[in-house]
Each structure stands twice: as structure tokens, then as C-alpha cells.
PDB file of C-alpha atoms in Angstrom:
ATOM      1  CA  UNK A 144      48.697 -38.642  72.889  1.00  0.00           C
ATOM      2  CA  UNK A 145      50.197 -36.691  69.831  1.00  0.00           C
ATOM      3  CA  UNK A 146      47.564 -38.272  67.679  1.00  0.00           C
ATOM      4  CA  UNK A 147      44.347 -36.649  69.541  1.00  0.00           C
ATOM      5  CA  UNK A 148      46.667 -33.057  69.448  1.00  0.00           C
ATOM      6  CA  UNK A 149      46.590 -33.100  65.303  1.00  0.00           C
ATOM      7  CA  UNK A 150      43.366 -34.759  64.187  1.00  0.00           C
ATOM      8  CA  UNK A 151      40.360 -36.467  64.793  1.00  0.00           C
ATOM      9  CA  UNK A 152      39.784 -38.136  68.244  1.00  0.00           C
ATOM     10  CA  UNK A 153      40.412 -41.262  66.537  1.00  0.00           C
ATOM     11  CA  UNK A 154      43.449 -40.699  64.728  1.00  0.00           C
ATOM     12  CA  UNK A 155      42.409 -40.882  61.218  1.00  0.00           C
ATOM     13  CA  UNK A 156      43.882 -37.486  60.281  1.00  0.00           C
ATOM     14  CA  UNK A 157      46.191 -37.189  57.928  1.00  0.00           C
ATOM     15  CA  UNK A 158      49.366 -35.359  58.919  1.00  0.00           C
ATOM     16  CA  UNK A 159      49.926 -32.432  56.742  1.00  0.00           C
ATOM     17  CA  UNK A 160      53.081 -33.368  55.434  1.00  0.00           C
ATOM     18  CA  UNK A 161      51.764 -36.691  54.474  1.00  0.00           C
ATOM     19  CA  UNK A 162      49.161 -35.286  52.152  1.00  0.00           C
ATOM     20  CA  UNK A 163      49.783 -35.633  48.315  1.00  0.00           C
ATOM     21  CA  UNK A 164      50.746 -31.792  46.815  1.00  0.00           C
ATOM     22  CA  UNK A 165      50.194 -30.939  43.586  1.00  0.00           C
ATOM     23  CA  UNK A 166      50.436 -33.581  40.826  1.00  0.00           C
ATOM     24  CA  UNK A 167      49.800 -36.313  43.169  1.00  0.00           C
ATOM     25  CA  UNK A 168      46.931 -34.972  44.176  1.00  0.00           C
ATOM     26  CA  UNK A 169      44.285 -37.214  42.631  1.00  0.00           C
ATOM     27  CA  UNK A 170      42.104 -34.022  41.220  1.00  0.00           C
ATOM     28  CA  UNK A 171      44.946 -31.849  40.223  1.00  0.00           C
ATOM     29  CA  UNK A 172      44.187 -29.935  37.076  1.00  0.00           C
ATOM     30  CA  UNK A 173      47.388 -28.388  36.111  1.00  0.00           C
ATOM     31  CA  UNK A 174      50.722 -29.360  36.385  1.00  0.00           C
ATOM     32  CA  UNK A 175      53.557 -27.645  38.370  1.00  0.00           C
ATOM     33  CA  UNK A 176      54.919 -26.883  34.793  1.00  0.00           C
ATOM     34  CA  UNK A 177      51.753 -25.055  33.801  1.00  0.00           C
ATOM     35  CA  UNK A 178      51.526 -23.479  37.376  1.00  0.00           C
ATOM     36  CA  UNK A 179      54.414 -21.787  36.538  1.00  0.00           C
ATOM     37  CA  UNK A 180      53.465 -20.363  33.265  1.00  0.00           C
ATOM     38  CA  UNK A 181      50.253 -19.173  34.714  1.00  0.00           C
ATOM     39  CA  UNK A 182      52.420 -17.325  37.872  1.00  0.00           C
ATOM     40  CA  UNK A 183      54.952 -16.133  34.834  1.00  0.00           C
ATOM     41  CA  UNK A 184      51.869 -14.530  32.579  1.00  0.00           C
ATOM     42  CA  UNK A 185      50.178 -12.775  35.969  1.00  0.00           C
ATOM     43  CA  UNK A 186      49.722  -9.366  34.543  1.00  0.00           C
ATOM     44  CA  UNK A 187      50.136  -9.890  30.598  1.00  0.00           C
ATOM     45  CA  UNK A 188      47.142 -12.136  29.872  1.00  0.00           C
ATOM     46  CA  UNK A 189      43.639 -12.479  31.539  1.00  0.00           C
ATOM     47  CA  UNK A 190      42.972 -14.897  33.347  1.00  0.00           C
ATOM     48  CA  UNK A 191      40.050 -15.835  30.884  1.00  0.00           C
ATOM     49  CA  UNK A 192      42.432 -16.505  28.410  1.00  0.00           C
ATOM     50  CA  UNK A 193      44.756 -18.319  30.627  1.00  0.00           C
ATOM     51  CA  UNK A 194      41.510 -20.648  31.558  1.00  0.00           C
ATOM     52  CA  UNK A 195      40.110 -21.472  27.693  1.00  0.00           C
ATOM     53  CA  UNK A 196      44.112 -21.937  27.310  1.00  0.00           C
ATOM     54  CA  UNK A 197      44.649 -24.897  30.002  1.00  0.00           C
ATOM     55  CA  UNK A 198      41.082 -25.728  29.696  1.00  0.00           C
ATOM     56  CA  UNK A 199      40.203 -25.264  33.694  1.00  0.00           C
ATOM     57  CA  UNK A 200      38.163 -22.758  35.323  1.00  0.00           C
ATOM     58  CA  UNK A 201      39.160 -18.960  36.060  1.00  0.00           C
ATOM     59  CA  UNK A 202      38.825 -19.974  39.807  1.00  0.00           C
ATOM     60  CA  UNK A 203      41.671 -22.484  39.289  1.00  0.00           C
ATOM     61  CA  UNK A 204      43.779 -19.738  37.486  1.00  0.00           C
ATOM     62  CA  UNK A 205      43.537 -17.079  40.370  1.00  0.00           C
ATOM     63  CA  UNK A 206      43.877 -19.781  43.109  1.00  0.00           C
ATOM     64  CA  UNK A 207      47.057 -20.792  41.412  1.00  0.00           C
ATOM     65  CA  UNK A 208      48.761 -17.077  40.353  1.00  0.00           C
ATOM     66  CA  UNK A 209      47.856 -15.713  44.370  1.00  0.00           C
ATOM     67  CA  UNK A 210      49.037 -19.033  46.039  1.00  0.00           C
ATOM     68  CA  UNK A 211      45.646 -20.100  47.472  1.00  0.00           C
ATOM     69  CA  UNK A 212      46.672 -23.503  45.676  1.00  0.00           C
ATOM     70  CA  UNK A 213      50.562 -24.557  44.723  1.00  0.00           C
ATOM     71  CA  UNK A 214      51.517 -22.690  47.980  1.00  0.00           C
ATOM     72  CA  UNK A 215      54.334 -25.275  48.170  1.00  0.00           C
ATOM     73  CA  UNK A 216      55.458 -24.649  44.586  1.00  0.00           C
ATOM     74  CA  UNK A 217      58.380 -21.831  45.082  1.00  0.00           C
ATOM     75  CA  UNK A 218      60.123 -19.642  42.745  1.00  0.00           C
ATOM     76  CA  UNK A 219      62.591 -21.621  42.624  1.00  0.00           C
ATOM     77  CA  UNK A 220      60.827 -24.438  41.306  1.00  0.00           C
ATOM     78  CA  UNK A 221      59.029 -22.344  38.993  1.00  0.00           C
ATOM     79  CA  UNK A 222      62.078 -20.907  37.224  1.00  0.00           C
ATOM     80  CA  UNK A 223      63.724 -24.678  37.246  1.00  0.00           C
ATOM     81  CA  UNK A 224      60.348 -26.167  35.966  1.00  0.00           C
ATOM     82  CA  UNK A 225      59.512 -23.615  33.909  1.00  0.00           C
TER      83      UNK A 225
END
């Protein structure tokens, strides 16, 4: 069955396109809006600064700016959002 080929044996796993993303996820600490700022600033401020700014963790900003989190946040919704 389909449901033993994407998850557990007893079909508990969440399909991937079923997970909440971003906002919706329940532990989300920045907002696609301040994604976006953090993606736009890459380069011109540290990401030290860009942490005591949004009040997160440096891990969170570099997770964000190279993708390892947001992934499904695109340019275009960065340039629309921000």
C-alpha cells in the first residue's frame, strides 16, 4: 500500500505536503516578512546583529539566509512580502 511506501509501517506519517511551513508552524520564530529582510541584508549586516535585531538565535539567522529553513519561501515571495 502507498501508505507503508511514505512513512511509518503504520501510517502515521505525515505527507510532506501536508506539513505546516513557515508561520503555521507551531515554533516558527520569524515571519516570512522578516525572512525576507534577513535574505535581503545577507552580506550588509552580521548575522549577530540580525539575531539581537529579531531577537532569535544566529543559528536561526543562517538557517534562514542559506535556505536550510524557509526553503519553500521563493524570491518571488520575498520581493512581494517584502
Amino acid at each position: 500500500p502507498e501508505r507503508l511506501a511514505r512513512g511509518r509501517q503504520n501510517g502515521a506519517h505525515v505527507h510532506p505536503e501536508r506539513r505546516p511551513r513557515g508561520e503555521r508552524h507551531g515554533s516558527a520564530k520569524l515571519s516570512a516578512k522578516q525572512v525576507a529582510e534577513v535574505r535581503r541584508l545577507r552580506g550588509r549586516v552580521t548575522q549577530v546583529d540580525l539575531a539581537v535585531r529579531f531577537d532569535v538565535n544566529v543559528t536561526t539567522i543562517q538557517r534562514a539566509q542559506y535556505g536550510e529553513t524557509w526553503s519553500h519561501l521563493t524570491a518571488y515571495d520575498e520581493a512581494r512580502d517584502g
